[in-house]
XYZ file of C-alpha atoms in Angstrom:
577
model
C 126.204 85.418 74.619
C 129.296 84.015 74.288
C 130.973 86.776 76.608
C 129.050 85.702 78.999
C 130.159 82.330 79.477
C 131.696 81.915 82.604
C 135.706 81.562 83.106
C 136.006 82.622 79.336
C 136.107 85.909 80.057
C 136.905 87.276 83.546
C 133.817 88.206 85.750
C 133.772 92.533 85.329
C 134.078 92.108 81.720
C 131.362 89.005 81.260
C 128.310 89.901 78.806
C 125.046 90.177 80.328
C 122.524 87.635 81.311
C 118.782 88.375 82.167
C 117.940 89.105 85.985
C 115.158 87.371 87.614
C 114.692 90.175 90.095
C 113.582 92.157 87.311
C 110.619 90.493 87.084
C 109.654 91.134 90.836
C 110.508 94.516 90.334
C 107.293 94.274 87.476
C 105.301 93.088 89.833
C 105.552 94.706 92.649
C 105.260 98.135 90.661
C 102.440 96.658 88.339
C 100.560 95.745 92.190
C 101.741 99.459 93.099
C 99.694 101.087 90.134
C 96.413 98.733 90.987
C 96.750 100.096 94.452
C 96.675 103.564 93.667
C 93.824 103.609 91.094
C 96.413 103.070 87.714
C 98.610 105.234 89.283
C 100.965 104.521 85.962
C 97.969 106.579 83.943
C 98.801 109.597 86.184
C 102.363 109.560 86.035
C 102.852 112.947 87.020
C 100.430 112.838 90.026
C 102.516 112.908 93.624
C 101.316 111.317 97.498
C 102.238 112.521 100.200
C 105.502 110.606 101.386
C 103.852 109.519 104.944
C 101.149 108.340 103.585
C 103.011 106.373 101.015
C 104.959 104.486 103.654
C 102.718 103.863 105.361
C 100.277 102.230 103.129
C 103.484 100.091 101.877
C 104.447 99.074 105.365
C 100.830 97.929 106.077
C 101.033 96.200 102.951
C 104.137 93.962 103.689
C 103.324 93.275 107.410
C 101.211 90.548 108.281
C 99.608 92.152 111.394
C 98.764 95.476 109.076
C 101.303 97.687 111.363
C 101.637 100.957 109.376
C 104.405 102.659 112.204
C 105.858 104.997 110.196
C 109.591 106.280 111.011
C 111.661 108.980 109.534
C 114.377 107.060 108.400
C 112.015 104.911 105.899
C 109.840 108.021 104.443
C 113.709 109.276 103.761
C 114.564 106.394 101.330
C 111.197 107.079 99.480
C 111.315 110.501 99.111
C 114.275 111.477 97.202
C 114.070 115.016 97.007
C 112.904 115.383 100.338
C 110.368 117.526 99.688
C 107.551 115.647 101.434
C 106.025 114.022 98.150
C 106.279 110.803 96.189
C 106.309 110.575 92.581
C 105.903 107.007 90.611
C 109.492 107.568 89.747
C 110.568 107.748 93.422
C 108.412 105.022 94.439
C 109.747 102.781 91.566
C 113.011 103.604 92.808
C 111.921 102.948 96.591
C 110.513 99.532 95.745
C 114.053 98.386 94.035
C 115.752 99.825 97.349
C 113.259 97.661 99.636
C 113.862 94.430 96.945
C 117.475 94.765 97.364
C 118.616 95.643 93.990
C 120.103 99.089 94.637
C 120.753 101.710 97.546
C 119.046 105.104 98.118
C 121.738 107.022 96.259
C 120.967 104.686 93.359
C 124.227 102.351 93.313
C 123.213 99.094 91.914
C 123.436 95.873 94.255
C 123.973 93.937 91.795
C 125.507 94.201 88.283
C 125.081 92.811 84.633
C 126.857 89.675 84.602
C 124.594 88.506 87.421
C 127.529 89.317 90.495
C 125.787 90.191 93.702
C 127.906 92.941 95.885
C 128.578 91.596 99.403
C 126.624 93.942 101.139
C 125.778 91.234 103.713
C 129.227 91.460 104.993
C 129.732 95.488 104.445
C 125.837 96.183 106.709
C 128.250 93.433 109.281
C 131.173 95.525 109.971
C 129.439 98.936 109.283
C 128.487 98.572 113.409
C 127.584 102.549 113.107
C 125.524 102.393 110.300
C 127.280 105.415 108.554
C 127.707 103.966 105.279
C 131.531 103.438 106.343
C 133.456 100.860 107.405
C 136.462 102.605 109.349
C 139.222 100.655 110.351
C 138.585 99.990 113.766
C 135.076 98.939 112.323
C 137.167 96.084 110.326
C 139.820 95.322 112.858
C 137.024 94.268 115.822
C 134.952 91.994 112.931
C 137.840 89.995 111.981
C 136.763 87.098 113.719
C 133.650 87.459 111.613
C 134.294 88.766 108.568
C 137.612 88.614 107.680
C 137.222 89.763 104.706
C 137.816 93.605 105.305
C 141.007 93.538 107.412
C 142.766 91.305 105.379
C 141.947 93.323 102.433
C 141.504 96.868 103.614
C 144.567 98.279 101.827
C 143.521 96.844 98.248
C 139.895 97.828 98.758
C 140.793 101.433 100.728
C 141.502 102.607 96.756
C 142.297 106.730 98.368
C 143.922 105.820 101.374
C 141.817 107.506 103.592
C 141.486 104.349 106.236
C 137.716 104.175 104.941
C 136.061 101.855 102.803
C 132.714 102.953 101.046
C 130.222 101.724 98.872
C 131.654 102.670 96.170
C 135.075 100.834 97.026
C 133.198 97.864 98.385
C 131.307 97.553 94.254
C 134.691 98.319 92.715
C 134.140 95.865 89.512
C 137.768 95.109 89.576
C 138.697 94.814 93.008
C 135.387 94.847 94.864
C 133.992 92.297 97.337
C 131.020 89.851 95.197
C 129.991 86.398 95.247
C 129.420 85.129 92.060
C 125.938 83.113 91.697
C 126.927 82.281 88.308
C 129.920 80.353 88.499
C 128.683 78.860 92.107
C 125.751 77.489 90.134
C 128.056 75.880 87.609
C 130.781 74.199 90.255
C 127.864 72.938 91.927
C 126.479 71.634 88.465
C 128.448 68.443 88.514
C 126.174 66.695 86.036
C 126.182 69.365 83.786
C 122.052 69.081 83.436
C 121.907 73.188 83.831
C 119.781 71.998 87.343
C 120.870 71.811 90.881
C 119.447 69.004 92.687
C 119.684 68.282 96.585
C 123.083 66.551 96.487
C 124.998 68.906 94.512
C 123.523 71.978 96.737
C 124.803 70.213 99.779
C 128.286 69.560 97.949
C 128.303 73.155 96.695
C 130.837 75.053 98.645
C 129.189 77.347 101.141
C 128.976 78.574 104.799
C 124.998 77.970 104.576
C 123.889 75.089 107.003
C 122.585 72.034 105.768
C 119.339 71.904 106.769
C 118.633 75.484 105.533
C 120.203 74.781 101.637
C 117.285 71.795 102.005
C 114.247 74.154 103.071
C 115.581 76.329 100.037
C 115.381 74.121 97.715
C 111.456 72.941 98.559
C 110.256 77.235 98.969
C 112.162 78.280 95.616
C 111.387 74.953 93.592
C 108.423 76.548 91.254
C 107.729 73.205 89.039
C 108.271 71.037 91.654
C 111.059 68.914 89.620
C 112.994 68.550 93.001
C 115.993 70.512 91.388
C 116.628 74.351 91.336
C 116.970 75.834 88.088
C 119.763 79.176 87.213
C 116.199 81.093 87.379
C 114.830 79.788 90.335
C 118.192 79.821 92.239
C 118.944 84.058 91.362
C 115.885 84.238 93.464
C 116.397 82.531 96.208
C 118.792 83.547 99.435
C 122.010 80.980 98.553
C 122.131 83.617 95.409
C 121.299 86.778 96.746
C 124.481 87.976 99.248
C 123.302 90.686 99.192
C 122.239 90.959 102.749
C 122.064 88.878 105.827
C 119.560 86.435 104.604
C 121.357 83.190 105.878
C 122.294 83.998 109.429
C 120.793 82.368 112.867
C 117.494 83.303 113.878
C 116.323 82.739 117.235
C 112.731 81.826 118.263
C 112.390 84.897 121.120
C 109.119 83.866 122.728
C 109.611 80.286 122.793
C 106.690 79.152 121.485
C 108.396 76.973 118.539
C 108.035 79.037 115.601
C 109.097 82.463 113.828
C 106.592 84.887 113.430
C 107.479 87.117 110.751
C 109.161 89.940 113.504
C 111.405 86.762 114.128
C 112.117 87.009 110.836
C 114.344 89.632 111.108
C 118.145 89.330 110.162
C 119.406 93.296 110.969
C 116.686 94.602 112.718
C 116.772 97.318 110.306
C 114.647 99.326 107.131
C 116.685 97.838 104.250
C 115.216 95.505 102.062
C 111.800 95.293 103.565
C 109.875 93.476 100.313
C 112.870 91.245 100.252
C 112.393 89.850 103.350
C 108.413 89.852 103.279
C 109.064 88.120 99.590
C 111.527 85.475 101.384
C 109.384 84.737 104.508
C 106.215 83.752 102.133
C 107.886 81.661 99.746
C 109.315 79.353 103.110
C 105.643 79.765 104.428
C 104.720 76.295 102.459
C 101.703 76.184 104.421
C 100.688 79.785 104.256
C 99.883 79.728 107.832
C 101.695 83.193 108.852
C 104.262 81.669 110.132
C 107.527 79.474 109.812
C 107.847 76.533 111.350
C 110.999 74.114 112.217
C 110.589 72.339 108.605
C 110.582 75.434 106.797
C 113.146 77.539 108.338
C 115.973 76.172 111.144
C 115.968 78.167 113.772
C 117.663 77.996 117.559
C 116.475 79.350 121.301
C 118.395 82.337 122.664
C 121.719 81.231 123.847
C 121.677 83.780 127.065
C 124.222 84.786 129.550
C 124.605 85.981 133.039
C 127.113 87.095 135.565
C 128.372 84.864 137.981
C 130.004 85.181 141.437
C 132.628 82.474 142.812
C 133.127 82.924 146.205
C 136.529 81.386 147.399
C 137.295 78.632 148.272
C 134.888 78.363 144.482
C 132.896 75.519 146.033
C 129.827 76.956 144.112
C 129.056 79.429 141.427
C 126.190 82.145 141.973
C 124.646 83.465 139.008
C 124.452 87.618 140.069
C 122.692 88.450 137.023
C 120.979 86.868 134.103
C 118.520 88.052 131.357
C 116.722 85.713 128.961
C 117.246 88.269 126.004
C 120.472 89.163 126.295
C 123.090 86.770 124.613
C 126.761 88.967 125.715
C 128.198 90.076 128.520
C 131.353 90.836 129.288
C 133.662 94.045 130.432
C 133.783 93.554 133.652
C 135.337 96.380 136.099
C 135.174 96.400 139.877
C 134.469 99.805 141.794
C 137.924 100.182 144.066
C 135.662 99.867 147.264
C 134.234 96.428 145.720
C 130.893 97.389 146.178
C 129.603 97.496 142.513
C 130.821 96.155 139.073
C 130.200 97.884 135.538
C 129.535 95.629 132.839
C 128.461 95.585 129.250
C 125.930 93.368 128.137
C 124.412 92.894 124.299
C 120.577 91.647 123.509
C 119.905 88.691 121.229
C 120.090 89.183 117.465
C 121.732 90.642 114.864
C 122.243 94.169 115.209
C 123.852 94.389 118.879
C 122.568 97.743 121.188
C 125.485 97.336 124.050
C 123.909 99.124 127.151
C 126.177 99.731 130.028
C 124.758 98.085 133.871
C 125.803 98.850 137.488
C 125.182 95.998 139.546
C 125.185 96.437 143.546
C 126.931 93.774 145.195
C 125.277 94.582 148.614
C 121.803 95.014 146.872
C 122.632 92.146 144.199
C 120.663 94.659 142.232
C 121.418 95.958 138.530
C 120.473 98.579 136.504
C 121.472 100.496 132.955
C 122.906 103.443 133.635
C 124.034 104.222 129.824
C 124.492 103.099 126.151
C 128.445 101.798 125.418
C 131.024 98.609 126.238
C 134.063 98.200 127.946
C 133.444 100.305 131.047
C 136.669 101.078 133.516
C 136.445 102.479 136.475
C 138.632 105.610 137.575
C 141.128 104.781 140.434
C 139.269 107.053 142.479
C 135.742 105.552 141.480
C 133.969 109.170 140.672
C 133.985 108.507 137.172
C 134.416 105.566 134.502
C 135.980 105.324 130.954
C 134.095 103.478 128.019
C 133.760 102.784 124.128
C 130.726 104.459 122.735
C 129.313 104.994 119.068
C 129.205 108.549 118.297
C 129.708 107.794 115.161
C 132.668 105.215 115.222
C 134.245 104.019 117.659
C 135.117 106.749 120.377
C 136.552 106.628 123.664
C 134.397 108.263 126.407
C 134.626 109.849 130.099
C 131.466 109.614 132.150
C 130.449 110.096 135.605
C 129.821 107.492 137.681
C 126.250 107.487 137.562
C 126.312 107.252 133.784
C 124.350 110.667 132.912
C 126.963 112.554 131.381
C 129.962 112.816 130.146
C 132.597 113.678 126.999
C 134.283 112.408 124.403
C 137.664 112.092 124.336
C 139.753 110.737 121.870
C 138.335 107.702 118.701
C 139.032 104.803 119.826
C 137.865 101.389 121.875
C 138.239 99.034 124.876
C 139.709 101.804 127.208
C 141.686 100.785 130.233
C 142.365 103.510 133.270
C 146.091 103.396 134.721
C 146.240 102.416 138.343
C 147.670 106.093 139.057
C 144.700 107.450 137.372
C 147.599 109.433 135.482
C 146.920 107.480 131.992
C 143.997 105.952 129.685
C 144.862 103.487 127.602
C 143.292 102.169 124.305
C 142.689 100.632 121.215
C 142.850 102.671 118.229
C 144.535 102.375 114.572
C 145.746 99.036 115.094
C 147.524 100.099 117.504
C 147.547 101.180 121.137
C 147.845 104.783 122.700
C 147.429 106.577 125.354
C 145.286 109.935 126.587
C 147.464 112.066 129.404
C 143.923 112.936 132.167
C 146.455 116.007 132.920
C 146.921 117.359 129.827
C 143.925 115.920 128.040
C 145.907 114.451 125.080
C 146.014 111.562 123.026
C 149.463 110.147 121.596
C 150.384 106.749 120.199
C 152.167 103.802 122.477
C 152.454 100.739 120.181
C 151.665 102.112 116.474
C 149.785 99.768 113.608
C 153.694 99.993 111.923
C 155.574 98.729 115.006
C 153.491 95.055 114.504
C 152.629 92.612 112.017
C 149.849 91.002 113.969
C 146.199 91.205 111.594
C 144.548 92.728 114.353
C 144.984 93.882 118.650
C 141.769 92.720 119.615
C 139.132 94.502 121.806
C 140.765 94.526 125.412
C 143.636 96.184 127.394
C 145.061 95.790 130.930
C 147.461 97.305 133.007
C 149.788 95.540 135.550
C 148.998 96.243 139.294
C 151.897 98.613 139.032
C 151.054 100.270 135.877
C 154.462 99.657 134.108
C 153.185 97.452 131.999
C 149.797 96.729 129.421
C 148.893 93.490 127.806
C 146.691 92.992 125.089
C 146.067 89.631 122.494
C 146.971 90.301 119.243
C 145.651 87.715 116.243
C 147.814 86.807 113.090
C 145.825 84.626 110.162
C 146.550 81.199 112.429
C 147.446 82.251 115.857
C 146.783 84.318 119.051
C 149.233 85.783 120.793
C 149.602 87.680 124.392
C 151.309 90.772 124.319
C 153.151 92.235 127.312
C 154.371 95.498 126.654
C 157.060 96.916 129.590
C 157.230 100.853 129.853
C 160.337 102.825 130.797
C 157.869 106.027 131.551
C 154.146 106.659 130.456
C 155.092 107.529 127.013
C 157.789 104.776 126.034
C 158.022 101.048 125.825
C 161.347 99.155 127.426
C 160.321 95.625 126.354
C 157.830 93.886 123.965
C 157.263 89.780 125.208
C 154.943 87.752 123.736
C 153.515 83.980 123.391
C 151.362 82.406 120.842
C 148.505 79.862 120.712
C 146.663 78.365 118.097
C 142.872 79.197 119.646
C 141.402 82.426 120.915
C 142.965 84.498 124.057
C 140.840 86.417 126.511
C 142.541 88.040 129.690
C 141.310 87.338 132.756
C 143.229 89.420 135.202
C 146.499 90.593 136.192
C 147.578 89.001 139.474
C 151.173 90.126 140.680
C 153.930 91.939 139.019
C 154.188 88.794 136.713
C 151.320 86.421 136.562
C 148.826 87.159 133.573
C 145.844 85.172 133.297
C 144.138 84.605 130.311
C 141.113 81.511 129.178
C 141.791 79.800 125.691
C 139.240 78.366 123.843
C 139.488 74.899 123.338
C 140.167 73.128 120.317
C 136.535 71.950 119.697
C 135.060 75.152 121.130
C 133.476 73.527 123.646
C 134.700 75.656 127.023
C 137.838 77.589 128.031
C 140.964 76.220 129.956
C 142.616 78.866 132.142
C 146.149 79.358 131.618
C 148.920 81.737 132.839
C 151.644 84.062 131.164
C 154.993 85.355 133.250
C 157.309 87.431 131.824
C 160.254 85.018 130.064
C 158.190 82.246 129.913
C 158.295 80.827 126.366
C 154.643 79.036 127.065
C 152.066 79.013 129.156
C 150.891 77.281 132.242
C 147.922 75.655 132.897
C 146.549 77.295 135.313
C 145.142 74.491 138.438
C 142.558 76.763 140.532
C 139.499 75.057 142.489
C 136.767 76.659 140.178
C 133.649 74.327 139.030
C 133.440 72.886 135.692
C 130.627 75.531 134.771
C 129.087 73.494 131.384
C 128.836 70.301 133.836
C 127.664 71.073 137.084
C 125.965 74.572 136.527
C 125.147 74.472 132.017
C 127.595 77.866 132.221
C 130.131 78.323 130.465
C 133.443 80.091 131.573
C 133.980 83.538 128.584
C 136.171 86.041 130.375
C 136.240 87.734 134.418
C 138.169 89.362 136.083
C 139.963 88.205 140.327
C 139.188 90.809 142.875
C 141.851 91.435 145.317
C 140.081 89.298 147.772
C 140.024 86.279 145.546
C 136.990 86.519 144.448
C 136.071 85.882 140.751
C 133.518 87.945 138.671
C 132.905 85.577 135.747
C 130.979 86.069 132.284
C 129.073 82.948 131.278
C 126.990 81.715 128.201
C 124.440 79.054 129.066
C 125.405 75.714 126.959
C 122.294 73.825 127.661
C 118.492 74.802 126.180
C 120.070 76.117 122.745
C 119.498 73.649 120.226
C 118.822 74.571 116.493
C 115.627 73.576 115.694
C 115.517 72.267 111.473
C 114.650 69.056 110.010
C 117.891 67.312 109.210
């Protein structure tokens, strides 16, 4: 007992303390056993493993929906020989409460530390049970986490971090619920009350930490207990139970496949658990008191037709909250873009959109779609798994991989591909159909190159935005041939960097995010200029006169500008304050 005292002894080494989970564990296998007839008097008696899942999935889902898929009858049924015993299912239910994986690695340990699987099922984009490094370099922004400590966590050196690296005890990634609960225990009453959960330090909103306490608050004392806070989501890390949920249908409420965080089979009884204790009125569903929630925030492509007097929204779609990629075929008649559906777990499909028509339509799965000089074919970023660079045809229905890697670029010659891979940038010869490195991760310091290349007009040059822990930064990198850079220039800002579009043999364009994140001020780069230029074009303030607002585009040769937008108006969070 004494061991266990936090900051006596450090956190791998603390004693034990009793887990609360345990006790849902006991109940939900003790509820298993009364469902299958005292199944714990039978030990030895197997079910069949569909019919198991499904009578378990009709169990947790309020509208009885027993769809069985392979993936979930593979985390019941261990052996994989089509059965479940009690053992397995025992074992199945502590996988679906999130206290350990299929292979049996605990979520959480003794002293009461929660692994940060929330931030691992983040970067893992794949879902491979791997975070590579490309994986860690393009979540930066999000979770920082990895990149800044791949090399301490990457324990072999094989530019992968597993599970097993992520749970090191000594140099793992945890949050501690233990010594959280006793910084935000400034009274030192062993209770957390509403003020000291708000003045704990935490990313979790407000409003949310307040709906928390009222769900997970089992005597009704108006404080959280150490017992009744291990339960509840500001403990448990362990997955994505804190993020922004958006109310799809728009009818001012979460139904519980709203209540979805991953869109994925882990943790299923933890997140039917969670969405009935913040059902206080045990009506089936959550409403704006008991869980904040926001309207999709959706974008669209836009059109601005010089002289930019107005801005035509091309394309739009209610459920889709990303677009971006942009490429225009060389006879202007169609653009590729990527665009990414609302939630958590992002699908990117690939669109053509006819300008004649003003038609669109997906023509395959990926992001960052170039077209070929010639416009017979196109480059992209697919998952396959990783990140890998691919060449398609231009209609989308084939094609082949190429080289790992992401956010291809094609050379205007059509001679060169370049990309993003290793922290670093390379480039695949078309001719010769291999891959070598340009700009390697050990010729920069920068924390990460971002997710976008471009050539210059002339294709002697690429530019890219590279991040360091408090600054952006535009590279320009000037080639002497294909395979050798003359001349590295650069210049920093404090926000975020997007290119726009390369003009002339000089003029870069890029938007920066301003200070408040509120909109994007365009701005220009040239070659042995120490800063940059704000950039004074004609184009509408999008977020006042249209509710858009300006992400990224690209300037067709005739002037015209192919914009990505975000709508700024209709998203509010909806949560009692």
């Amino acid at each position: 007992e004494f061991a266990a005292i936090p900051d006596l002894v450090d956190a791998p080494f603390r004693g034990a303390i009793p887990d609360p989970l345990s006790q849902l564990v006991s109940n939900a296998v003790a509820a298993l056993d009364e469902s299958y007839d005292d199944w714990d008097q039978r030990p030895h008696e197997l079910i069949s493993a569909h019919t198991f899942v499904g009578n378990f999935l009709g169990s947790i889902m309020p509208t009885g929906n027993r769809f069985v898929t392979g993936r979930v009858i593979d985390l019941a049924d261990l052996n994989l020989d089509g059965k479940v015993s009690r053992t397995e299912a025992r074992h199945f239910l502590e996988q679906q409460l999130g206290v350990r994986l299929r292979n049996g690695r605990p979520l959480r340990d003794a002293t009461g530390r929660v692994v940060r699987y929330d931030l691992f099922v983040q970067v893992d984009v794949n879902r491979n049970g791997k975070v590579e490094w490309n994986e860690a370099v393009d979540a930066s922004a999000l979770v920082p986490e990895f990149a800044a400590r791949f090399d301490l966590l990457d324990r072999n050196g094989d530019q992968i971090i597993n599970y097993e690296e992520l749970s090191d005890p000594i140099h793992g990634i945890y949050f501690d619920p233990i010594i959280w609960f006793r910084l935000a225990d400034e009274n030192f009453d062993g209770l957390l009350d509403l003020a000291e959960l708000l003045q704990g330090q935490s990313t979790t909103p407000g409003q949310l930490r307040r709906m928390f306490l009222r769900a997970f608050d089992d005597n009704q004392d108006s404080a959280l207990s150490l017992a009744e806070y291990l339960v509840c989501p500001l403990a448990n890390r362990n997955f994505l139970w804190q993020g922004e949920l958006l109310d799809l249908d728009g009818d001012e409420v979460l139904s519980y496949g709203e209540f979805d965080f991953d869109q994925s089979d882990f943790f299923q009884l933890q997140r039917r658990y969670y969405f009935h204790r913040l059902d206080l009125d045990s009506n089936g569903v959550l409403s704006s008191n008991e869980y904040a929630f926001s309207m999709p925030r959706s974008a669209a492509l836009a059109i601005a037709v010089s002289p930019y007097e107005e801005i035509n929204i091309a394309w739009s779609d209610p459920s889709v909250s990303d677009v971006g990629g942009l490429s225009l075929h060389p006879n202007r008649s169609k653009l590729l873009f990527h665009s990414a559906k609302s939630g958590r777990t992002k699908e990117w499909k690939i669109l053509q959109y006819s300008l004649p028509e003003q038609a669109s339509k997906v023509i395959c799965a990926g992001r960052s779609p170039c077209w070929s000089p010639e416009g017979d074919r196109f480059v992209c970023e697919r998952s396959d798994p990783g990140s890998s660079i691919w060449l398609m045809n231009a209609d989308g229905l084939s094609g082949r991989k190429i080289s790992k890697g992401h956010s291809p670029c094609w050379s205007p010659d059509g001679d060169y591909i370049a990309f993003l891979r290793d922290h670093g940038v390379w480039l695949y010869d078309c001719k010769d159909e291999e891959s070598v490195a340009l700009f390697r991760r050990e010729d920069h310091r920068h924390r990460d190159v971002g997710n976008q290349l471009l050539w210059s007009p002339g294709g002697r040059a690429l530019a890219f935005v590279a991040s360091s822990q408090d600054h952006s930064q535009v590279i320009r990198l000037t080639l002497n041939d294909h395979t050798g850079i003359a001349r590295v220039d650069s210049c920093s800002a404090e926000n975020r960097l997007h290119i726009v579009s390369w003009e002339n043999k000089e003029r870069i364009i890029l938007t920066r995010e301003r200070r408040n994140g509120a909109g994007h001020d365009l701005l220009v780069f040239e070659q042995d200029k120490s800063e940059f230029q704000s950039l004074e074009i004609p184009l509408p303030d999008l977020a006042r006169e249209n509710s858009w607002e300006l992400v990224s585009g690209i300037k067709g040769p005739d002037g015209t500008w192919y914009l990505s937008v975000v709508q700024t108006e209709n998203f509010k969070t909806r949560g009692d304050r």
